[in-house]
Amino acid sequence: RREQARLKASVVEEDTEEWQRDAHFTGLQRVGGVDLSYVKGDDSRACASLVVLSFPALEVLYQDCRMVAVSAPYVAGFLAFREVPFLVEAVQRLQREEPQLQPQVLLVDGNGLLHPRGFGTACHLGVLTDLPCVGVAKNLLQVDGLVRDELHREQVRSLQRSGEAFPLTGASGKVLGMALRSYNNSSKPLYVSVGHRVSLGTAVRLVRACCRFRVPEPIRQADIRSREYLRK
């Protein structure tokens, strides 16, 4: 908890880059995605995957998949301590070996500020790499009074078209993220939250711009490639 609180002090919740302020993201050329896929039945062995896609074409420019030995136990609310070190290593390898392909922003399969202590995986990775980061979760983390009750389900049903979203306001009155309908053919929303060096509005626009299907392409490709690597 102390370590999370120490790192959380460095989180920047607003846009820091020129391209973020542009309606069409002019100047954004590379978007990264990260994922960890575990060996079936063995939560100590996983494949850590980092991909970098071109923007706006969303074509894969770079991929790095490595088997890693996960030793930290799984503790709810502290997942980052288990997974982030391997993702930081992947980013550092890229910076050393292909610096021209460094992503200008990372999409993370997980939460940012939408977290019991306001410091999820996307914040943790953002602070340690100092890259803009966005948390993109497939399920609602029930924190600060947020619950998947009938009211929430009704709000989700009100999202009729891709790009429509509503704020996730906690009992504290703080907006912790946004529920986004990312794809016309999927009624299941994504839960987008700020990781580091990006505003919530920009994070939602960016996730939407990266979706060909429900899950944004950088995360989808990282997941596909890590699973394929495990299968082989």
PDB file of C-alpha atoms in Angstrom:
ATOM      1  CA  ARG A   1       0.000   0.000   0.000  1.00  0.00           C
ATOM      2  CA  ARG A   2       2.850   2.373   0.865  1.00  0.00           C
ATOM      3  CA  GLU A   3       4.535   1.680  -2.470  1.00  0.00           C
ATOM      4  CA  GLN A   4       1.264   2.262  -4.359  1.00  0.00           C
ATOM      5  CA  ALA A   5       0.708   5.540  -2.510  1.00  0.00           C
ATOM      6  CA  ARG A   6       4.290   6.647  -3.223  1.00  0.00           C
ATOM      7  CA  LEU A   7       3.995   5.923  -6.958  1.00  0.00           C
ATOM      8  CA  LYS A   8       0.457   7.335  -7.171  1.00  0.00           C
ATOM      9  CA  ALA A   9       1.831  10.778  -6.279  1.00  0.00           C
ATOM     10  CA  SER A  10       3.487  10.811  -9.737  1.00  0.00           C
ATOM     11  CA  VAL A  11       0.326  10.084 -11.769  1.00  0.00           C
ATOM     12  CA  VAL A  12      -0.578  12.876 -14.222  1.00  0.00           C
ATOM     13  CA  GLU A  13      -4.309  12.886 -15.042  1.00  0.00           C
ATOM     14  CA  GLU A  14      -4.225  15.262 -17.995  1.00  0.00           C
ATOM     15  CA  ASP A  15      -3.014  15.382 -21.592  1.00  0.00           C
ATOM     16  CA  THR A  16       0.705  16.088 -21.920  1.00  0.00           C
ATOM     17  CA  GLU A  17       1.205  15.559 -25.679  1.00  0.00           C
ATOM     18  CA  GLU A  18       0.326  17.715 -28.687  1.00  0.00           C
ATOM     19  CA  TRP A  19      -1.403  14.853 -30.542  1.00  0.00           C
ATOM     20  CA  GLN A  20      -3.776  14.313 -27.604  1.00  0.00           C
ATOM     21  CA  ARG A  21      -5.231  17.801 -28.070  1.00  0.00           C
ATOM     22  CA  ASP A  22      -5.940  17.277 -31.767  1.00  0.00           C
ATOM     23  CA  ALA A  23      -9.451  16.144 -32.781  1.00  0.00           C
ATOM     24  CA  HIS A  24      -7.984  13.661 -35.304  1.00  0.00           C
ATOM     25  CA  PHE A  25      -4.919  12.702 -33.223  1.00  0.00           C
ATOM     26  CA  THR A  26      -2.638  14.234 -35.856  1.00  0.00           C
ATOM     27  CA  GLY A  27       0.932  13.355 -34.905  1.00  0.00           C
ATOM     28  CA  LEU A  28       0.003  10.027 -33.311  1.00  0.00           C
ATOM     29  CA  GLN A  29       1.758   7.264 -35.266  1.00  0.00           C
ATOM     30  CA  ARG A  30       2.353   4.371 -32.847  1.00  0.00           C
ATOM     31  CA  VAL A  31       0.020   2.830 -30.244  1.00  0.00           C
ATOM     32  CA  GLY A  32       1.192   0.009 -27.980  1.00  0.00           C
ATOM     33  CA  GLY A  33      -0.755  -2.784 -26.307  1.00  0.00           C
ATOM     34  CA  VAL A  34       0.323  -5.143 -23.521  1.00  0.00           C
ATOM     35  CA  ASP A  35      -1.007  -8.444 -22.194  1.00  0.00           C
ATOM     36  CA  LEU A  36      -0.039 -11.352 -19.960  1.00  0.00           C
ATOM     37  CA  SER A  37      -1.492 -14.786 -20.802  1.00  0.00           C
ATOM     38  CA  TYR A  38      -1.047 -17.631 -18.326  1.00  0.00           C
ATOM     39  CA  VAL A  39      -0.309 -21.274 -19.100  1.00  0.00           C
ATOM     40  CA  LYS A  40      -3.543 -23.230 -18.516  1.00  0.00           C
ATOM     41  CA  GLY A  41      -3.552 -24.665 -15.010  1.00  0.00           C
ATOM     42  CA  ASP A  42      -0.245 -22.994 -14.048  1.00  0.00           C
ATOM     43  CA  ASP A  43      -0.417 -19.441 -12.704  1.00  0.00           C
ATOM     44  CA  SER A  44       3.363 -19.236 -12.283  1.00  0.00           C
ATOM     45  CA  ARG A  45       4.143 -19.394 -16.021  1.00  0.00           C
ATOM     46  CA  ALA A  46       2.928 -16.785 -18.486  1.00  0.00           C
ATOM     47  CA  CYS A  47       3.671 -15.113 -21.783  1.00  0.00           C
ATOM     48  CA  ALA A  48       4.237 -11.359 -21.557  1.00  0.00           C
ATOM     49  CA  SER A  49       3.377  -9.638 -24.815  1.00  0.00           C
ATOM     50  CA  LEU A  50       3.984  -6.117 -26.124  1.00  0.00           C
ATOM     51  CA  VAL A  51       2.841  -5.038 -29.573  1.00  0.00           C
ATOM     52  CA  VAL A  52       3.123  -1.702 -31.340  1.00  0.00           C
ATOM     53  CA  LEU A  53       0.600  -0.802 -34.049  1.00  0.00           C
ATOM     54  CA  SER A  54       0.643   1.988 -36.595  1.00  0.00           C
ATOM     55  CA  PHE A  55      -2.023   4.666 -36.208  1.00  0.00           C
ATOM     56  CA  PRO A  56      -4.549   5.142 -37.713  1.00  0.00           C
ATOM     57  CA  ALA A  57      -4.051   2.031 -39.916  1.00  0.00           C
ATOM     58  CA  LEU A  58      -3.666  -0.286 -36.857  1.00  0.00           C
ATOM     59  CA  GLU A  59      -1.115  -2.564 -38.528  1.00  0.00           C
ATOM     60  CA  VAL A  60       1.368  -4.450 -36.341  1.00  0.00           C
ATOM     61  CA  LEU A  61       4.850  -2.867 -36.534  1.00  0.00           C
ATOM     62  CA  TYR A  62       6.491  -4.729 -33.651  1.00  0.00           C
ATOM     63  CA  GLN A  63       5.800  -7.661 -31.359  1.00  0.00           C
ATOM     64  CA  ASP A  64       7.659  -9.121 -28.398  1.00  0.00           C
ATOM     65  CA  CYS A  65       6.432 -12.299 -26.676  1.00  0.00           C
ATOM     66  CA  ARG A  66       8.476 -13.850 -23.842  1.00  0.00           C
ATOM     67  CA  MET A  67       7.836 -16.629 -21.363  1.00  0.00           C
ATOM     68  CA  VAL A  68       8.128 -15.311 -17.814  1.00  0.00           C
ATOM     69  CA  ALA A  69       8.153 -16.953 -14.374  1.00  0.00           C
ATOM     70  CA  VAL A  70       5.580 -15.186 -12.192  1.00  0.00           C
ATOM     71  CA  SER A  71       6.569 -15.451  -8.528  1.00  0.00           C
ATOM     72  CA  ALA A  72       4.523 -12.740  -6.762  1.00  0.00           C
ATOM     73  CA  PRO A  73       1.218 -14.110  -5.423  1.00  0.00           C
ATOM     74  CA  TYR A  74      -2.108 -12.876  -6.760  1.00  0.00           C
ATOM     75  CA  VAL A  75      -3.627 -10.428  -4.275  1.00  0.00           C
ATOM     76  CA  ALA A  76      -6.760  -8.484  -5.315  1.00  0.00           C
ATOM     77  CA  GLY A  77      -5.933  -4.800  -5.798  1.00  0.00           C
ATOM     78  CA  PHE A  78      -2.198  -5.513  -6.111  1.00  0.00           C
ATOM     79  CA  LEU A  79      -2.122  -7.311  -9.481  1.00  0.00           C
ATOM     80  CA  ALA A  80       0.394  -4.788 -10.851  1.00  0.00           C
ATOM     81  CA  PHE A  81       3.129  -6.050  -8.502  1.00  0.00           C
ATOM     82  CA  ARG A  82       2.689  -9.469 -10.100  1.00  0.00           C
ATOM     83  CA  GLU A  83       2.605  -8.430 -13.766  1.00  0.00           C
ATOM     84  CA  VAL A  84       4.003  -4.939 -14.366  1.00  0.00           C
ATOM     85  CA  PRO A  85       7.737  -5.793 -13.943  1.00  0.00           C
ATOM     86  CA  PHE A  86       7.578  -8.040 -17.043  1.00  0.00           C
ATOM     87  CA  LEU A  87       5.775  -5.352 -19.068  1.00  0.00           C
ATOM     88  CA  VAL A  88       8.330  -2.720 -18.024  1.00  0.00           C
ATOM     89  CA  GLU A  89      11.116  -5.077 -19.177  1.00  0.00           C
ATOM     90  CA  ALA A  90       9.368  -5.489 -22.549  1.00  0.00           C
ATOM     91  CA  VAL A  91       9.123  -1.693 -22.979  1.00  0.00           C
ATOM     92  CA  GLN A  92      12.802  -1.274 -22.019  1.00  0.00           C
ATOM     93  CA  ARG A  93      13.849  -3.968 -24.521  1.00  0.00           C
ATOM     94  CA  LEU A  94      11.963  -2.125 -27.248  1.00  0.00           C
ATOM     95  CA  GLN A  95      13.564   1.190 -26.254  1.00  0.00           C
ATOM     96  CA  ARG A  96      17.018  -0.431 -26.492  1.00  0.00           C
ATOM     97  CA  GLU A  97      16.558  -2.496 -29.640  1.00  0.00           C
ATOM     98  CA  GLU A  98      14.043  -0.540 -31.780  1.00  0.00           C
ATOM     99  CA  PRO A  99      13.862   2.965 -30.251  1.00  0.00           C
ATOM    100  CA  GLN A 100      12.215   4.365 -33.393  1.00  0.00           C
ATOM    101  CA  LEU A 101       9.210   2.089 -32.729  1.00  0.00           C
ATOM    102  CA  GLN A 102       8.574   3.263 -29.159  1.00  0.00           C
ATOM    103  CA  PRO A 103       4.804   3.666 -28.685  1.00  0.00           C
ATOM    104  CA  GLN A 104       3.479   7.156 -27.986  1.00  0.00           C
ATOM    105  CA  VAL A 105       0.763   5.664 -25.763  1.00  0.00           C
ATOM    106  CA  LEU A 106       0.090   2.242 -24.221  1.00  0.00           C
ATOM    107  CA  LEU A 107      -3.314   0.577 -23.904  1.00  0.00           C
ATOM    108  CA  VAL A 108      -3.406  -1.773 -20.923  1.00  0.00           C
ATOM    109  CA  ASP A 109      -5.790  -4.680 -20.370  1.00  0.00           C
ATOM    110  CA  GLY A 110      -6.849  -3.559 -16.890  1.00  0.00           C
ATOM    111  CA  ASN A 111      -7.718  -0.480 -14.858  1.00  0.00           C
ATOM    112  CA  GLY A 112      -6.070   2.842 -14.136  1.00  0.00           C
ATOM    113  CA  LEU A 113      -7.674   5.218 -11.627  1.00  0.00           C
ATOM    114  CA  LEU A 114     -10.682   2.872 -11.454  1.00  0.00           C
ATOM    115  CA  HIS A 115      -9.125   0.928  -8.559  1.00  0.00           C
ATOM    116  CA  PRO A 116      -9.662   0.625  -4.769  1.00  0.00           C
ATOM    117  CA  ARG A 117      -6.741   2.981  -4.098  1.00  0.00           C
ATOM    118  CA  GLY A 118      -6.875   4.843  -7.422  1.00  0.00           C
ATOM    119  CA  PHE A 119      -3.744   3.139  -8.729  1.00  0.00           C
ATOM    120  CA  GLY A 120      -4.393   0.190 -11.052  1.00  0.00           C
ATOM    121  CA  THR A 121      -2.068  -1.566 -13.491  1.00  0.00           C
ATOM    122  CA  ALA A 122      -2.316   1.171 -16.151  1.00  0.00           C
ATOM    123  CA  CYS A 123      -1.217   3.828 -13.633  1.00  0.00           C
ATOM    124  CA  HIS A 124       1.591   1.608 -12.315  1.00  0.00           C
ATOM    125  CA  LEU A 125       2.950   0.866 -15.804  1.00  0.00           C
ATOM    126  CA  GLY A 126       2.564   4.509 -16.849  1.00  0.00           C
ATOM    127  CA  VAL A 127       4.520   5.877 -13.895  1.00  0.00           C
ATOM    128  CA  LEU A 128       7.332   3.295 -14.233  1.00  0.00           C
ATOM    129  CA  THR A 129       7.773   3.789 -18.013  1.00  0.00           C
ATOM    130  CA  ASP A 130       6.713   7.469 -18.064  1.00  0.00           C
ATOM    131  CA  LEU A 131       4.582   6.717 -21.137  1.00  0.00           C
ATOM    132  CA  PRO A 132       0.959   7.868 -21.548  1.00  0.00           C
ATOM    133  CA  CYS A 133      -1.201   4.904 -20.496  1.00  0.00           C
ATOM    134  CA  VAL A 134      -4.904   4.055 -20.685  1.00  0.00           C
ATOM    135  CA  GLY A 135      -6.686   1.349 -18.697  1.00  0.00           C
ATOM    136  CA  VAL A 136      -9.215  -0.703 -20.687  1.00  0.00           C
ATOM    137  CA  ALA A 137     -11.150  -3.315 -18.690  1.00  0.00           C
ATOM    138  CA  LYS A 138     -13.795  -5.727 -19.942  1.00  0.00           C
ATOM    139  CA  ASN A 139     -15.540  -5.985 -16.555  1.00  0.00           C
ATOM    140  CA  LEU A 140     -16.571  -3.343 -14.040  1.00  0.00           C
ATOM    141  CA  LEU A 141     -14.378  -3.270 -10.936  1.00  0.00           C
ATOM    142  CA  GLN A 142     -16.794  -2.694  -8.052  1.00  0.00           C
ATOM    143  CA  VAL A 143     -15.104   0.109  -6.093  1.00  0.00           C
ATOM    144  CA  ASP A 144     -16.286   3.332  -4.442  1.00  0.00           C
ATOM    145  CA  GLY A 145     -19.919   2.224  -4.561  1.00  0.00           C
ATOM    146  CA  LEU A 146     -19.899   1.285  -8.270  1.00  0.00           C
ATOM    147  CA  VAL A 147     -21.977  -1.857  -8.765  1.00  0.00           C
ATOM    148  CA  ARG A 148     -23.437  -3.778 -11.681  1.00  0.00           C
ATOM    149  CA  ASP A 149     -26.975  -3.238 -10.460  1.00  0.00           C
ATOM    150  CA  GLU A 150     -30.144  -2.682 -12.476  1.00  0.00           C
ATOM    151  CA  LEU A 151     -29.405   1.044 -12.841  1.00  0.00           C
ATOM    152  CA  HIS A 152     -25.984   0.244 -14.290  1.00  0.00           C
ATOM    153  CA  ARG A 153     -27.466  -2.326 -16.671  1.00  0.00           C
ATOM    154  CA  GLU A 154     -30.039   0.222 -17.761  1.00  0.00           C
ATOM    155  CA  GLN A 155     -27.307   2.788 -18.482  1.00  0.00           C
ATOM    156  CA  VAL A 156     -25.438   0.141 -20.484  1.00  0.00           C
ATOM    157  CA  ARG A 157     -28.603  -0.603 -22.506  1.00  0.00           C
ATOM    158  CA  SER A 158     -28.913   3.135 -23.258  1.00  0.00           C
ATOM    159  CA  LEU A 159     -25.621   2.991 -25.217  1.00  0.00           C
ATOM    160  CA  GLN A 160     -27.072   2.393 -28.666  1.00  0.00           C
ATOM    161  CA  ARG A 161     -24.165   3.132 -31.003  1.00  0.00           C
ATOM    162  CA  SER A 162     -20.398   2.735 -30.927  1.00  0.00           C
ATOM    163  CA  GLY A 163     -18.723   5.776 -29.382  1.00  0.00           C
ATOM    164  CA  GLU A 164     -21.522   6.404 -26.870  1.00  0.00           C
ATOM    165  CA  ALA A 165     -20.393   6.439 -23.230  1.00  0.00           C
ATOM    166  CA  PHE A 166     -21.453   7.393 -19.716  1.00  0.00           C
ATOM    167  CA  PRO A 167     -19.344   8.396 -16.686  1.00  0.00           C
ATOM    168  CA  LEU A 168     -18.643   5.981 -13.834  1.00  0.00           C
ATOM    169  CA  THR A 169     -19.229   8.199 -10.814  1.00  0.00           C
ATOM    170  CA  GLY A 170     -18.308   6.695  -7.457  1.00  0.00           C
ATOM    171  CA  ALA A 171     -20.061   7.294  -4.141  1.00  0.00           C
ATOM    172  CA  SER A 172     -17.315   9.835  -3.407  1.00  0.00           C
ATOM    173  CA  GLY A 173     -18.609  11.915  -6.332  1.00  0.00           C
ATOM    174  CA  LYS A 174     -15.384  11.359  -8.298  1.00  0.00           C
ATOM    175  CA  VAL A 175     -15.627  10.213 -11.926  1.00  0.00           C
ATOM    176  CA  LEU A 176     -13.389   7.126 -11.975  1.00  0.00           C
ATOM    177  CA  GLY A 177     -13.777   6.219 -15.645  1.00  0.00           C
ATOM    178  CA  MET A 178     -16.237   5.841 -18.513  1.00  0.00           C
ATOM    179  CA  ALA A 179     -18.337   2.943 -19.768  1.00  0.00           C
ATOM    180  CA  LEU A 180     -17.910   2.959 -23.560  1.00  0.00           C
ATOM    181  CA  ARG A 181     -19.787   1.104 -26.267  1.00  0.00           C
ATOM    182  CA  SER A 182     -16.787   0.485 -28.490  1.00  0.00           C
ATOM    183  CA  TYR A 183     -18.371  -1.522 -31.299  1.00  0.00           C
ATOM    184  CA  ASN A 184     -21.827  -1.488 -32.882  1.00  0.00           C
ATOM    185  CA  ASN A 185     -22.129  -5.279 -32.879  1.00  0.00           C
ATOM    186  CA  SER A 186     -21.342  -5.684 -29.171  1.00  0.00           C
ATOM    187  CA  SER A 187     -23.654  -4.456 -26.431  1.00  0.00           C
ATOM    188  CA  LYS A 188     -21.017  -5.196 -23.748  1.00  0.00           C
ATOM    189  CA  PRO A 189     -19.211  -1.977 -22.827  1.00  0.00           C
ATOM    190  CA  LEU A 190     -15.545  -1.388 -22.056  1.00  0.00           C
ATOM    191  CA  TYR A 191     -14.526   0.368 -18.849  1.00  0.00           C
ATOM    192  CA  VAL A 192     -11.954   3.029 -19.719  1.00  0.00           C
ATOM    193  CA  SER A 193      -9.901   4.840 -17.087  1.00  0.00           C
ATOM    194  CA  VAL A 194      -6.910   7.176 -16.958  1.00  0.00           C
ATOM    195  CA  GLY A 195      -3.533   5.515 -16.448  1.00  0.00           C
ATOM    196  CA  HIS A 196      -0.957   8.290 -16.792  1.00  0.00           C
ATOM    197  CA  ARG A 197      -0.376  11.446 -18.865  1.00  0.00           C
ATOM    198  CA  VAL A 198      -3.801  11.396 -20.552  1.00  0.00           C
ATOM    199  CA  SER A 199      -7.190  12.930 -19.756  1.00  0.00           C
ATOM    200  CA  LEU A 200     -10.298  10.747 -19.490  1.00  0.00           C
ATOM    201  CA  GLY A 201     -11.920  12.367 -22.536  1.00  0.00           C
ATOM    202  CA  THR A 202      -8.844  11.715 -24.670  1.00  0.00           C
ATOM    203  CA  ALA A 203      -8.557   8.149 -23.339  1.00  0.00           C
ATOM    204  CA  VAL A 204     -12.135   7.360 -24.415  1.00  0.00           C
ATOM    205  CA  ARG A 205     -11.665   8.924 -27.882  1.00  0.00           C
ATOM    206  CA  LEU A 206      -8.420   7.013 -28.374  1.00  0.00           C
ATOM    207  CA  VAL A 207      -9.884   3.645 -27.349  1.00  0.00           C
ATOM    208  CA  ARG A 208     -12.796   4.220 -29.717  1.00  0.00           C
ATOM    209  CA  ALA A 209     -10.395   5.095 -32.561  1.00  0.00           C
ATOM    210  CA  CYS A 210      -8.465   1.852 -31.974  1.00  0.00           C
ATOM    211  CA  CYS A 211     -11.476  -0.495 -32.106  1.00  0.00           C
ATOM    212  CA  ARG A 212     -12.216  -2.714 -35.093  1.00  0.00           C
ATOM    213  CA  PHE A 213     -14.052  -5.065 -32.748  1.00  0.00           C
ATOM    214  CA  ARG A 214     -15.112  -4.725 -29.110  1.00  0.00           C
ATOM    215  CA  VAL A 215     -11.552  -4.792 -27.685  1.00  0.00           C
ATOM    216  CA  PRO A 216      -9.125  -2.136 -28.995  1.00  0.00           C
ATOM    217  CA  GLU A 217      -6.761  -3.564 -31.568  1.00  0.00           C
ATOM    218  CA  PRO A 218      -3.460  -3.042 -29.641  1.00  0.00           C
ATOM    219  CA  ILE A 219      -4.758  -5.108 -26.683  1.00  0.00           C
ATOM    220  CA  ARG A 220      -6.501  -7.615 -28.966  1.00  0.00           C
ATOM    221  CA  GLN A 221      -3.299  -8.234 -30.938  1.00  0.00           C
ATOM    222  CA  ALA A 222      -1.183  -8.520 -27.775  1.00  0.00           C
ATOM    223  CA  ASP A 223      -3.650 -11.102 -26.445  1.00  0.00           C
ATOM    224  CA  ILE A 224      -3.879 -13.072 -29.720  1.00  0.00           C
ATOM    225  CA  ARG A 225      -0.085 -13.209 -30.050  1.00  0.00           C
ATOM    226  CA  SER A 226       0.588 -14.195 -26.438  1.00  0.00           C
ATOM    227  CA  ARG A 227      -1.970 -17.044 -26.666  1.00  0.00           C
ATOM    228  CA  GLU A 228      -0.522 -18.178 -29.997  1.00  0.00           C
ATOM    229  CA  TYR A 229       2.973 -18.148 -28.465  1.00  0.00           C
ATOM    230  CA  LEU A 230       1.741 -20.337 -25.565  1.00  0.00           C
ATOM    231  CA  ARG A 231       0.010 -22.707 -27.977  1.00  0.00           C
ATOM    232  CA  LYS A 232       3.244 -23.195 -29.941  1.00  0.00           C
TER     233      LYS A 232
END
